[in-house]
CSV table of C-alpha atoms in Angstrom, one decimal:
chain,number,residue,atom,x,y,z
A,1,MET,CA,33.5,56.5,28.8
A,2,GLY,CA,33.9,55.8,32.5
A,3,ALA,CA,36.8,56.4,34.8
A,4,ASP,CA,36.9,52.0,34.8
A,5,THR,CA,37.2,51.7,31.3
A,6,VAL,CA,38.9,49.5,30.4
A,7,ASP,CA,41.9,49.3,27.4
A,8,LEU,CA,40.5,46.5,25.7
A,9,LEU,CA,37.7,43.9,25.8
A,10,VAL,CA,37.7,40.9,23.6
A,11,ILE,CA,35.0,39.1,22.5
A,12,GLY,CA,35.8,35.8,21.6
A,13,GLY,CA,38.3,33.9,23.8
A,14,GLY,CA,39.8,31.5,20.9
A,15,MET,CA,43.8,31.8,19.6
A,16,ALA,CA,43.4,35.5,18.9
A,17,GLY,CA,41.5,36.9,21.7
A,18,LEU,CA,43.1,35.4,24.3
A,19,SER,CA,46.4,36.7,22.6
A,20,ALA,CA,45.6,39.9,22.5
A,21,ALA,CA,43.8,40.0,26.5
A,22,ALA,CA,47.1,38.4,27.6
A,23,ARG,CA,49.5,40.6,25.9
A,24,VAL,CA,47.6,43.7,26.9
A,25,ALA,CA,47.9,42.0,30.7
A,26,ALA,CA,51.4,41.0,30.4
A,27,GLY,CA,52.3,44.9,29.6
A,28,GLY,CA,50.4,46.7,32.4
A,29,GLY,CA,47.0,47.3,30.5
A,30,SER,CA,43.5,46.9,31.8
A,31,VAL,CA,41.9,44.2,30.2
A,32,VAL,CA,38.2,41.6,30.1
A,33,LEU,CA,37.5,38.9,27.6
A,34,VAL,CA,34.2,37.4,27.3
A,35,GLU,CA,33.2,33.6,25.9
A,36,LYS,CA,30.1,32.3,25.2
A,37,ALA,CA,31.6,29.0,26.0
A,38,GLU,CA,32.1,27.5,29.4
A,39,ARG,CA,35.7,26.8,28.7
A,40,VAL,CA,38.0,29.5,26.6
A,41,GLY,CA,40.1,28.0,23.7
A,42,GLY,CA,37.7,27.6,20.6
A,43,SER,CA,38.5,25.9,17.6
A,44,ALA,CA,42.4,26.4,18.6
A,45,ARG,CA,42.7,23.2,20.8
A,46,PHE,CA,42.2,21.3,18.0
A,47,ALA,CA,45.4,22.3,16.0
A,48,GLY,CA,48.5,22.2,16.9
A,49,PHE,CA,50.6,23.6,13.8
A,50,LEU,CA,51.7,27.8,14.5
A,51,TRP,CA,53.0,28.2,10.5
A,52,THR,CA,52.3,30.3,7.3
A,53,ALA,CA,54.4,31.1,4.1
A,54,PRO,CA,58.2,31.9,4.6
A,55,THR,CA,58.2,35.2,2.8
A,56,VAL,CA,55.8,37.5,1.3
A,57,GLU,CA,56.9,36.8,-2.1
A,58,GLU,CA,55.9,32.9,-1.3
A,59,LEU,CA,52.7,33.9,0.4
A,60,ARG,CA,51.3,36.1,-2.7
A,61,ARG,CA,52.4,33.2,-4.7
A,62,VAL,CA,49.6,31.6,-2.9
A,63,ASN,CA,47.2,33.7,-2.1
A,64,PRO,CA,47.9,35.9,-4.8
A,65,ASP,CA,43.8,37.4,-4.3
A,66,GLY,CA,44.8,38.5,-0.6
A,67,ASP,CA,45.4,41.5,0.8
A,68,PRO,CA,48.6,42.4,0.0
A,69,GLU,CA,49.6,44.4,3.3
A,70,LEU,CA,47.9,41.8,5.5
A,71,ALA,CA,50.5,39.6,3.9
A,72,ALA,CA,53.1,41.6,4.7
A,73,ALA,CA,51.8,42.1,8.5
A,74,LEU,CA,51.7,38.0,8.5
A,75,VAL,CA,54.6,37.1,7.5
A,76,ASP,CA,56.4,40.1,9.0
A,77,GLY,CA,54.8,39.6,12.6
A,78,PHE,CA,55.3,35.5,12.5
A,79,ALA,CA,59.0,35.6,14.2
A,80,ASP,CA,57.9,38.1,17.0
A,81,GLY,CA,54.3,35.8,17.4
A,82,VAL,CA,56.5,32.6,18.1
A,83,ALA,CA,59.2,34.5,20.1
A,84,TRP,CA,55.9,35.5,22.5
A,85,VAL,CA,54.4,32.3,22.7
A,86,ARG,CA,58.1,31.3,23.9
A,87,SER,CA,58.3,33.8,26.2
A,88,LEU,CA,55.3,32.1,28.2
A,89,GLY,CA,57.5,28.6,28.4
A,90,VAL,CA,55.5,27.2,25.5
A,91,GLU,CA,57.3,24.6,23.5
A,92,CYS,CA,58.0,25.7,19.9
A,93,ARG,CA,59.5,22.7,18.2
A,94,PRO,CA,62.4,22.8,15.3
A,95,PRO,CA,60.8,24.8,12.0
A,96,VAL,CA,59.7,21.9,9.3
A,97,PRO,CA,58.1,22.3,6.1
A,98,VAL,CA,54.2,22.5,5.9
A,99,LEU,CA,52.0,21.7,3.1
A,100,GLY,CA,55.2,22.2,0.9
A,101,PHE,CA,55.8,26.0,1.1
A,102,GLY,CA,55.0,26.7,4.6
A,103,ARG,CA,57.1,26.6,7.0
A,104,GLY,CA,56.5,26.4,11.0
A,105,HIS,CA,56.5,25.2,14.4
A,106,GLN,CA,54.2,21.8,16.0
A,107,VAL,CA,53.2,23.7,19.2
A,108,ASP,CA,51.2,22.6,22.8
A,109,THR,CA,48.3,24.7,21.7
A,110,ASN,CA,46.6,23.7,24.5
A,111,HIS,CA,49.1,24.1,27.1
A,112,TYR,CA,49.3,27.9,25.0
A,113,LEU,CA,45.7,28.8,25.4
A,114,ASP,CA,45.5,27.7,28.7
A,115,THR,CA,49.0,29.7,30.2
A,116,CYS,CA,46.9,33.2,28.2
A,117,GLU,CA,44.1,33.0,31.0
A,118,ARG,CA,46.1,32.2,33.3
A,119,LEU,CA,48.3,35.6,32.3
A,120,VAL,CA,45.5,37.5,32.9
A,121,ARG,CA,43.4,36.1,35.4
A,122,ASP,CA,47.2,36.4,37.6
A,123,ARG,CA,47.2,40.2,36.2
A,124,GLY,CA,44.1,40.7,38.1
A,125,GLN,CA,41.6,40.9,34.5
A,126,GLU,CA,38.8,39.5,34.2
A,127,VAL,CA,37.9,36.6,31.9
A,128,LEU,CA,34.3,36.1,31.8
A,129,THR,CA,33.0,32.5,30.2
A,130,GLY,CA,29.1,31.3,29.2
A,131,THR,CA,28.5,35.2,28.6
A,132,TRP,CA,27.5,36.2,25.9
A,133,THR,CA,27.3,39.7,23.9
A,134,ARG,CA,24.3,41.1,22.9
A,135,THR,CA,25.6,44.2,22.1
A,136,LEU,CA,28.1,46.8,21.0
A,137,LEU,CA,28.1,50.2,22.5
A,138,THR,CA,28.8,53.2,20.5
A,139,GLU,CA,29.2,57.2,21.5
A,140,ASN,CA,29.4,59.7,18.4
A,141,GLY,CA,30.1,56.8,16.0
A,142,ARG,CA,32.9,55.1,17.8
A,143,VAL,CA,32.7,51.9,19.8
A,144,THR,CA,33.2,52.0,23.2
A,145,GLY,CA,32.1,48.7,24.9
A,146,ALA,CA,29.3,45.9,24.8
A,147,GLU,CA,26.7,44.9,26.8
A,148,CYS,CA,27.0,41.7,27.7
A,149,LEU,CA,24.2,39.1,29.5
A,150,LEU,CA,26.1,36.7,32.4
A,151,PRO,CA,25.5,33.3,33.1
A,152,ASP,CA,22.5,33.6,35.4
A,153,GLY,CA,21.2,36.0,33.0
A,154,SER,CA,21.7,39.1,34.0
A,155,ALA,CA,23.4,42.1,31.6
A,156,ARG,CA,26.4,43.9,32.3
A,157,ARG,CA,28.2,46.8,30.3
A,158,ILE,CA,31.5,46.8,30.0
A,159,GLU,CA,32.8,49.9,28.8
A,160,GLY,CA,36.4,49.7,26.8
A,161,THR,CA,38.7,51.8,25.0
A,162,TRP,CA,39.3,49.6,22.5
A,163,THR,CA,37.0,46.5,21.5
A,164,LEU,CA,38.0,43.5,20.0
A,165,LEU,CA,36.1,40.9,17.7
A,166,ALA,CA,38.0,37.8,18.0
A,167,THR,CA,34.1,35.0,18.1
A,168,GLY,CA,36.0,32.5,15.2
A,169,GLY,CA,33.8,33.4,11.9
A,170,PHE,CA,30.3,32.2,11.1
A,171,GLN,CA,31.4,28.0,10.1
A,172,GLY,CA,29.0,27.2,13.1
A,173,ASP,CA,25.8,28.9,11.3
A,174,PRO,CA,24.8,26.9,8.3
A,175,GLU,CA,22.4,29.5,6.8
A,176,LEU,CA,25.2,31.9,6.8
A,177,ARG,CA,27.2,29.3,5.7
A,178,ALA,CA,24.8,28.5,2.7
A,179,GLN,CA,24.5,32.4,2.1
A,180,HIS,CA,28.2,33.3,2.2
A,181,LEU,CA,30.1,29.8,0.5
A,182,HIS,CA,28.0,28.4,-1.7
A,183,PRO,CA,24.2,27.1,-1.2
A,184,GLN,CA,25.9,23.2,-1.0
A,185,ALA,CA,27.5,24.8,2.3
A,186,ALA,CA,24.4,24.3,4.9
A,187,ASP,CA,24.7,20.7,4.9
A,188,VAL,CA,29.0,20.4,4.9
A,189,ALA,CA,30.3,18.9,7.9
A,190,LEU,CA,31.7,20.9,10.6
A,191,ARG,CA,35.0,20.4,11.5
A,192,ALA,CA,35.7,22.9,14.5
A,193,ASN,CA,34.2,24.1,17.8
A,194,PRO,CA,30.1,24.4,17.1
A,195,HIS,CA,30.2,28.2,18.9
A,196,SER,CA,31.5,30.3,15.9
A,197,ARG,CA,27.9,31.4,14.3
A,198,GLY,CA,28.9,34.3,12.7
A,199,ASP,CA,28.6,37.0,16.4
A,200,GLY,CA,31.5,39.1,15.6
A,201,LEU,CA,30.6,39.9,12.2
A,202,ALA,CA,26.5,40.5,13.6
A,203,LEU,CA,28.3,42.9,16.0
A,204,GLY,CA,30.5,44.9,14.3
A,205,ARG,CA,28.3,45.5,10.7
A,206,THR,CA,26.1,46.9,13.3
A,207,ALA,CA,28.5,49.2,13.7
A,208,GLY,CA,29.6,50.0,10.2
A,209,ALA,CA,31.8,47.9,9.4
A,210,GLY,CA,32.3,46.4,6.1
A,211,PHE,CA,32.6,42.3,5.1
A,212,GLY,CA,34.6,41.3,2.6
A,213,ALA,CA,34.5,39.4,-0.3
A,214,LYS,CA,31.0,36.9,-0.4
A,215,ASP,CA,33.3,34.6,-1.8
A,216,ALA,CA,36.3,34.2,-0.5
A,217,GLY,CA,35.7,31.1,0.6
A,218,PHE,CA,36.5,28.7,4.0
A,219,TYR,CA,39.4,26.7,5.3
A,220,GLY,CA,38.7,23.3,5.5
A,221,HIS,CA,39.9,19.6,4.4
A,222,LEU,CA,38.4,16.5,2.7
A,223,MET,CA,36.5,14.5,5.5
A,224,PRO,CA,35.0,11.0,4.9
A,225,ALA,CA,31.3,11.9,3.2
A,226,GLY,CA,28.7,11.1,6.4
A,227,VAL,CA,30.8,10.1,9.1
A,228,SER,CA,30.1,12.1,12.0
A,229,LEU,CA,32.7,14.2,13.6
A,230,ALA,CA,30.8,15.1,17.0
A,231,ASP,CA,34.0,13.6,18.1
A,232,PRO,CA,36.5,16.9,17.4
A,233,ALA,CA,39.4,13.9,17.9
A,234,ARG,CA,38.2,12.3,13.9
A,235,PHE,CA,38.9,16.1,13.2
A,236,VAL,CA,42.2,14.8,12.4
A,237,ASP,CA,42.2,11.0,12.4
A,238,LEU,CA,39.8,11.1,9.2
A,239,ALA,CA,41.1,13.9,7.3
A,240,LEU,CA,41.9,12.8,4.0
A,241,TYR,CA,45.7,14.7,3.3
A,242,TYR,CA,46.3,12.0,1.2
A,243,SER,CA,44.6,13.4,-1.1
A,244,GLU,CA,46.7,15.4,-3.6
A,245,HIS,CA,48.5,12.9,-4.3
A,246,ALA,CA,46.0,11.0,-5.5
A,247,LEU,CA,42.3,11.2,-7.9
A,248,LEU,CA,38.7,12.9,-7.0
A,249,PHE,CA,36.1,12.4,-9.3
A,250,ASP,CA,32.6,13.9,-9.0
A,251,THR,CA,29.8,11.7,-9.0
A,252,THR,CA,29.5,12.6,-13.0
A,253,GLY,CA,33.0,10.2,-13.1
A,254,GLU,CA,35.2,13.4,-14.2
A,255,ARG,CA,38.0,15.2,-12.2
A,256,PHE,CA,37.6,18.8,-11.9
A,257,ALA,CA,40.5,20.2,-10.3
A,258,ASP,CA,44.0,20.1,-10.3
A,259,GLU,CA,44.3,17.8,-7.0
A,260,THR,CA,48.2,18.4,-6.1
A,261,ALA,CA,47.7,21.8,-5.2
A,262,GLY,CA,46.6,21.0,-1.9
A,263,ASP,CA,43.9,19.2,0.0
A,264,HIS,CA,42.6,22.6,2.0
A,265,LEU,CA,41.5,23.9,-2.3
A,266,THR,CA,40.3,20.6,-3.2
A,267,ALA,CA,37.5,20.7,-0.7
A,268,MET,CA,36.7,24.1,-2.1
A,269,ALA,CA,36.8,23.1,-4.9
A,270,LEU,CA,34.4,19.6,-4.3
A,271,LEU,CA,32.1,22.1,-2.6
A,272,ASP,CA,31.2,23.6,-6.0
A,273,ARG,CA,30.1,20.0,-7.3
A,274,PRO,CA,26.7,18.2,-8.0
A,275,GLN,CA,25.7,17.4,-4.5
A,276,ALA,CA,29.6,18.1,-3.3
A,277,ARG,CA,30.7,14.7,-2.7
A,278,GLY,CA,33.1,13.0,-4.8
A,279,LEU,CA,35.3,9.3,-4.9
A,280,LEU,CA,39.1,9.5,-3.6
A,281,VAL,CA,41.1,6.7,-5.6
A,282,ALA,CA,44.2,6.3,-4.9
A,283,ASP,CA,46.5,3.3,-5.7
A,284,ALA,CA,49.2,1.1,-3.5
A,285,ARG,CA,51.4,3.0,-4.1
A,286,VAL,CA,49.8,6.4,-2.8
A,287,HIS,CA,48.7,4.0,-0.2
A,288,ARG,CA,52.1,3.0,0.9
A,289,GLU,CA,53.6,6.0,0.7
A,290,TRP,CA,50.7,9.0,2.2
A,291,ILE,CA,48.0,7.5,3.4
A,292,SER,CA,49.8,5.3,5.7
A,293,ALA,CA,53.0,7.7,6.1
A,294,SER,CA,53.6,10.8,8.0
A,295,TYR,CA,52.0,14.0,6.5
A,296,VAL,CA,54.0,16.3,8.2
A,297,GLN,CA,57.5,15.8,9.8
A,298,GLY,CA,57.0,14.8,13.5
A,299,ILE,CA,53.5,13.7,13.9
A,300,PRO,CA,53.3,9.5,13.5
A,301,GLY,CA,51.5,7.9,9.9
A,302,VAL,CA,48.7,5.7,10.7
A,303,ASP,CA,46.4,4.1,7.6
A,304,LYS,CA,43.3,7.1,7.1
A,305,PHE,CA,42.0,3.7,5.0
A,306,GLN,CA,41.3,1.5,8.0
A,307,LEU,CA,40.5,4.5,10.4
A,308,CYS,CA,38.2,5.3,7.8
A,309,HIS,CA,36.5,1.9,7.4
A,310,ARG,CA,36.4,1.3,10.7
A,311,ALA,CA,34.2,4.7,10.8
A,312,GLY,CA,31.7,3.4,8.6
A,313,ALA,CA,32.8,5.4,5.7
A,314,ARG,CA,31.9,4.7,2.4
A,315,CYS,CA,34.8,2.8,1.2
A,316,ALA,CA,36.2,-0.2,-1.1
A,317,VAL,CA,39.3,-1.9,-2.4
A,318,ALA,CA,39.3,-2.8,-5.9
A,319,GLU,CA,42.2,-5.4,-7.1
A,320,ASP,CA,41.7,-4.0,-10.3
A,321,LEU,CA,40.1,-1.1,-12.9
A,322,GLU,CA,38.0,-3.7,-14.5
A,323,ASP,CA,36.4,-3.6,-10.4
A,324,PHE,CA,34.7,-0.2,-10.6
A,325,ALA,CA,32.5,-1.1,-13.7
A,326,SER,CA,30.4,-3.2,-11.0
A,327,MET,CA,30.7,-0.1,-8.0
A,328,PRO,CA,27.3,-0.6,-6.4
A,329,GLU,CA,24.2,1.3,-8.0
A,330,GLU,CA,23.7,3.0,-4.8
A,331,TRP,CA,26.5,4.9,-4.5
A,332,GLY,CA,25.3,7.4,-7.3
A,333,TYR,CA,28.8,7.3,-9.6
A,334,PRO,CA,29.0,6.0,-13.1
A,335,GLY,CA,32.0,3.3,-12.2
A,336,ALA,CA,32.3,2.8,-16.2
A,337,VAL,CA,33.4,6.1,-16.5
A,338,ILE,CA,35.7,6.8,-13.3
A,339,ARG,CA,37.4,3.0,-15.0
A,340,ASP,CA,38.1,5.2,-18.2
A,341,ARG,CA,39.3,8.3,-16.7
A,342,ILE,CA,42.2,6.2,-14.4
A,343,ARG,CA,43.3,4.7,-17.8
A,344,GLU,CA,43.4,8.1,-19.6
A,345,PHE,CA,45.3,9.7,-16.7
A,346,ASN,CA,47.8,6.8,-16.7
A,347,ALA,CA,48.4,6.9,-20.3
A,348,ALA,CA,48.8,11.1,-20.5
A,349,ALA,CA,51.2,10.5,-17.2
A,350,ALA,CA,53.3,7.5,-18.5
A,351,SER,CA,54.4,9.2,-21.9
A,352,GLY,CA,54.6,13.1,-19.9
A,353,GLY,CA,51.9,14.4,-21.7
A,354,SER,CA,49.0,16.7,-19.2
A,355,PRO,CA,46.4,15.2,-18.1
A,356,VAL,CA,42.7,17.3,-17.6
A,357,PRO,CA,43.0,18.6,-15.1
A,358,GLY,CA,46.7,19.4,-14.7
A,359,ARG,CA,48.9,17.9,-12.2
A,360,LEU,CA,51.1,20.9,-10.8
A,361,LEU,CA,53.4,18.7,-8.7
A,362,ASP,CA,53.0,14.9,-8.6
A,363,SER,CA,52.1,13.4,-12.0
A,364,ARG,CA,52.9,9.5,-11.8
A,365,PRO,CA,50.3,7.8,-12.6
A,366,LEU,CA,48.2,5.6,-10.3
A,367,ASP,CA,48.9,1.8,-11.6
A,368,GLU,CA,50.4,0.3,-8.7
A,369,PRO,CA,46.7,-2.3,-7.5
A,370,PRO,CA,44.8,-3.1,-5.9
A,371,PHE,CA,42.8,0.8,-5.4
A,372,TYR,CA,42.1,2.2,-2.1
A,373,VAL,CA,38.3,4.7,-2.5
A,374,ILE,CA,36.3,6.4,-0.5
A,375,GLU,CA,34.1,8.5,-0.5
A,376,ALA,CA,34.9,12.1,0.7
A,377,ALA,CA,32.9,15.7,1.3
A,378,PRO,CA,34.5,19.3,2.1
A,379,ALA,CA,33.9,20.1,6.1
A,380,VAL,CA,34.4,23.3,7.5
A,381,THR,CA,37.1,24.2,9.9
A,382,PHE,CA,36.6,28.6,9.2
A,383,THR,CA,35.6,30.8,6.8
A,384,PHE,CA,37.5,33.4,5.5
A,385,GLY,CA,35.2,36.5,4.4
A,386,GLY,CA,34.7,38.7,7.5
A,387,LEU,CA,35.1,42.3,8.8
A,388,PRO,CA,37.9,43.7,7.1
A,389,ILE,CA,40.8,45.2,8.8
A,390,ASP,CA,44.3,47.1,8.4
A,391,PRO,CA,47.3,45.6,9.8
A,392,ALA,CA,47.8,47.0,13.3
A,393,ALA,CA,43.4,45.0,13.2
A,394,ARG,CA,41.0,48.1,13.1
A,395,VAL,CA,38.2,46.9,11.8
A,396,LEU,CA,37.4,49.2,8.7
A,397,SER,CA,34.0,50.1,7.3
A,398,GLY,CA,34.1,49.1,3.7
A,399,PRO,CA,35.8,45.4,2.1
A,400,GLY,CA,39.1,47.3,1.0
A,401,SER,CA,42.6,48.3,3.4
A,402,ALA,CA,42.7,51.6,4.6
A,403,GLY,CA,42.3,54.6,2.2
A,404,ALA,CA,41.3,52.5,-0.8
A,405,ASP,CA,37.8,53.3,-1.7
A,406,GLY,CA,37.0,55.7,1.1
A,407,CYS,CA,37.7,52.8,3.5
A,408,ARG,CA,38.1,53.9,7.3
A,409,PRO,CA,39.1,52.3,10.2
A,410,VAL,CA,35.5,51.9,12.5
A,411,PRO,CA,36.5,54.2,15.6
A,412,GLY,CA,37.5,51.6,18.4
A,413,LEU,CA,36.6,48.7,16.6
A,414,LEU,CA,39.7,45.7,16.0
A,415,ALA,CA,39.5,42.2,14.4
A,416,ALA,CA,41.4,39.1,14.7
A,417,GLY,CA,40.8,35.2,14.2
A,418,ALA,CA,38.2,34.2,11.2
A,419,ASP,CA,36.7,37.4,12.3
A,420,ALA,CA,38.6,39.6,10.0
A,421,GLY,CA,38.8,38.9,6.6
A,422,GLY,CA,41.1,40.1,3.6
A,423,LEU,CA,44.3,37.8,4.3
A,424,TYR,CA,43.4,35.0,2.3
A,425,ARG,CA,41.1,34.9,-0.6
A,426,ARG,CA,40.1,31.2,-1.3
A,427,ALA,CA,44.1,30.4,-0.5
A,428,TYR,CA,45.5,29.6,3.2
A,429,ALA,CA,48.5,29.8,4.5
A,430,GLY,CA,48.0,29.2,8.2
A,431,GLY,CA,45.6,29.8,10.9
A,432,LEU,CA,46.8,29.7,14.4
A,433,ALA,CA,49.5,32.0,12.6
A,434,PRO,CA,47.1,35.0,11.6
A,435,ALA,CA,45.3,34.7,14.6
A,436,LEU,CA,48.5,35.4,16.9
A,437,VAL,CA,50.0,37.8,14.5
A,438,PHE,CA,46.3,39.9,14.2
A,439,GLY,CA,46.2,39.2,18.3
A,440,LEU,CA,48.7,40.8,19.5
A,441,ALA,CA,48.7,43.5,16.6
A,442,ALA,CA,45.6,44.0,18.5
A,443,ALA,CA,46.9,44.6,21.6
A,444,ARG,CA,49.8,46.9,20.3
A,445,THR,CA,46.8,49.0,19.6
A,446,ALA,CA,45.2,48.9,22.4
A,447,LEU,CA,48.5,49.7,24.5
A,448,ALA,CA,48.8,52.3,22.6
A,449,GLY,CA,46.0,54.2,24.5
A,450,GLN,CA,43.0,56.3,22.9
A,451,PRO,CA,42.9,56.4,18.8
A,452,THR,CA,44.3,59.2,17.0
A,453,ALA,CA,42.6,61.6,14.4
A,454,ASP,CA,43.2,58.5,11.6
A,455,ASP,CA,40.9,56.7,13.3
A,456,HIS,CA,38.3,58.8,12.8
């Protein structure tokens, strides 16, 4: 590689990529960040909480099938990640509970992303937007940079001691969603920026990287079915977080999951059901305590039902359970069956019995009319299946941890954010936190200089 080789070439300018680039620049290293969108930030601009599980044990409990080494690295690196954010003058509010098991901070994400970009530029390093990465450069089996297409159509070779893939996953590509998530996933809504289409995964695989488990799943939420999410403001406004206190029925009229496990898990479960849509049913108590109340401490509550109604969602208010029997035929649900299942659930809950599926957390009956009904569908925010990495963010040649099943680091190649797989498998404990922690891990690896023999 030439004398003008940078310490780190970053492909993708979201939370992970900007964190890595800024940390390298702050540490006196050289860096070039390449982003194909016209503006850096990615889907992180739509998020606002930096959180994860407070202990490794808790993360293993909620995410038992994820890579234990990556889980430990996430929890162990979280405090340093928060300290890094605060060191840039970005406010991290006091910690609050998240999703019942997690703990984290509300963060001005846009301030953080913009500060990282400014730091990189102020240190004399490059940020190239509107620039597409065409191929990775390799030499003797080692990744040595990339060839990129600039906005004017000209090609530029950028050599790097290390190259970080941080393009945000593959949720923006319907064919990849159908291939790696579920055949019905091609048609689900995208609750994220449209630019993350698997570029980093394709680049990594051409360099010999492995690929995570096909059934790793995704992070998303239940959203009102058929409602456009073109306006990013709807990503949070219309998210049906309260589903863990409601009942969800598929098009056969049956419950199929423990809704109390979390809306993000129920979204994955609904994708497996006929037509990937269902009716979310709540009563007056749930409306009062959850639909119109704050979901996370510090975030003002809004009436989700009214917002969905105004957005044109298929929704209704049933004055009593008998109203379900007269559900419009065009909705495609057996209303009488749903009525009977609600009655059966309430009887079991009132007597202390166990409904099927069970309810681990909120097991109270839904028996206070009126009933609030919204048709829901899953929407994808980011995918879990990606390039396997080790705790140093080095990309591995196979699906396991370093040293397992012969998997070895791909020399010169790093990954972070949703391009990195292995951390979660059909579970979730924060998105910004892993992007930050493993983005900073990639920076440490790059600042350490040339790879050791272990990287070959």
